[in-house]
Structures are given as structure tokens and as C-alpha cells.
Amino acid sequence: MMDSSVPQLTFDMMKKYARSLVNRFNVDDHEYSVGLMRYGESNDKQWDLNDYTSKSDVLNAIDRVTYKFGRSSNAAEAIRMVRRRMFNDRNGDRDFARNLIFLMTANERSEDTYATWIEAEEAEKENINLYTVGFDLDDTTEIDETSTHPIRIYRHLINTREGDQAIDLSTGAVLGLSKL
């Protein structure tokens, strides 16, 4: 999930993060399936879990995601849409696969913090692990409570001034993955 109610440069860093993460996942052998939701004032599903079956196709799809500025960040509704519309058999969810959400934002507060926390709890009840990735945040209260716990594993903070190194360190720590 990529928050588009952020500056264009930050959105571009989110795309770098998504590319770095996908590069660490085994997509070609179907160990991982990748879908993408762009959210902000509205939620725009970019593709479902079963739309791309190769790493190169997913990477190309990430490159094609366009920036669409929104004035607000409705993270609660975006989590709800991913839970209900993307994590289902019809759209590529598999019974044996771990369900992961990566919520990327540069906003310290979404439209409704409480609703976001409720949706995160609903995701956890459905065995969906929610990683939060905050870009240049001073206050992490909302993403700390939104992420699955322990936050030392599921909450990642990116200082964009550190460039690609911060992204590589963070994506390498996800699921204990190392650079492939």
C-alpha cells in the first residue's frame, strides 16, 4: 500500500522501497504473490495478487504506478479494501501463503487514526501481518499501533536523506531476507 498524499519525491522513494522488497522475494517460483494498492483520498487498486507471476513483471508494474496527489490519507479504508478485495481466492490469495501488508506513508496521522487501528486489528484477526514503513516521520504513534507487534520487526522508519542505503537495510530485515 503506497500513500499518495505525500510529496512526489517521497512517493518515488516508496516505489524504490517496493522494488527493493520485491527484489528480495521469490516471485518467479510462486513463493510470493504481489498486489499493490495506491491510497490517499481514494483507494486505487493497481493490480491483484494473481495479475503478475514473474518478478520482472511485478517490477515493471511498480515502475508504471503513477503519482496521484491527494489531500488526505485514508489508511483505514485502504487496509479494509486490501483485506476484503485483494486477500481472497478470486484475486490470487492462497490458503497456504502468509498474507503480508506493507503500508508505506509519510503522514504521521491518517484521516482517522482510530479507524486505522481498528482495521489493523481486523487484519491481525485474519492472520494478516501488517508492516508499516514510515518515511521521514517525527511522530510514529499511529504507525506504531497500526503495525503488527513487535514493532522492532514490523515497523520500519526510513530517513530519505540516507538514500537507498536506508531502504536496502530495511527491506533486508523484512522476514530475515538477505540480498538476492
PDB file of C-alpha atoms in Angstrom, residues 1 30 45 50 52 86-87 129 133 141 155 176:
ATOM      1  CA  MET A   1       0.000   0.000   0.000  1.00  0.00           C
ATOM      2  CA  HIS A  30       5.277 -18.544  -6.690  1.00  0.00           C
ATOM      3  CA  LYS A  45      -6.025  -0.937  -6.614  1.00  0.00           C
ATOM      4  CA  ASN A  50      -2.682 -13.062  -9.433  1.00  0.00           C
ATOM      5  CA  TYR A  52       1.721 -10.867 -12.346  1.00  0.00           C
ATOM      6  CA  MET A  86      -7.290  -8.452  -2.542  1.00  0.00           C
ATOM      7  CA  PHE A  87      -6.889 -11.252   0.006  1.00  0.00           C
ATOM      8  CA  ASN A 129       0.814  -9.334   9.191  1.00  0.00           C
ATOM      9  CA  VAL A 133       7.063   1.827   6.658  1.00  0.00           C
ATOM     10  CA  THR A 141       2.439   6.870  17.319  1.00  0.00           C
ATOM     11  CA  ARG A 155       7.658  -1.079  11.918  1.00  0.00           C
ATOM     12  CA  GLY A 176      15.149 -12.021   7.667  1.00  0.00           C
TER      13      GLY A 176
END
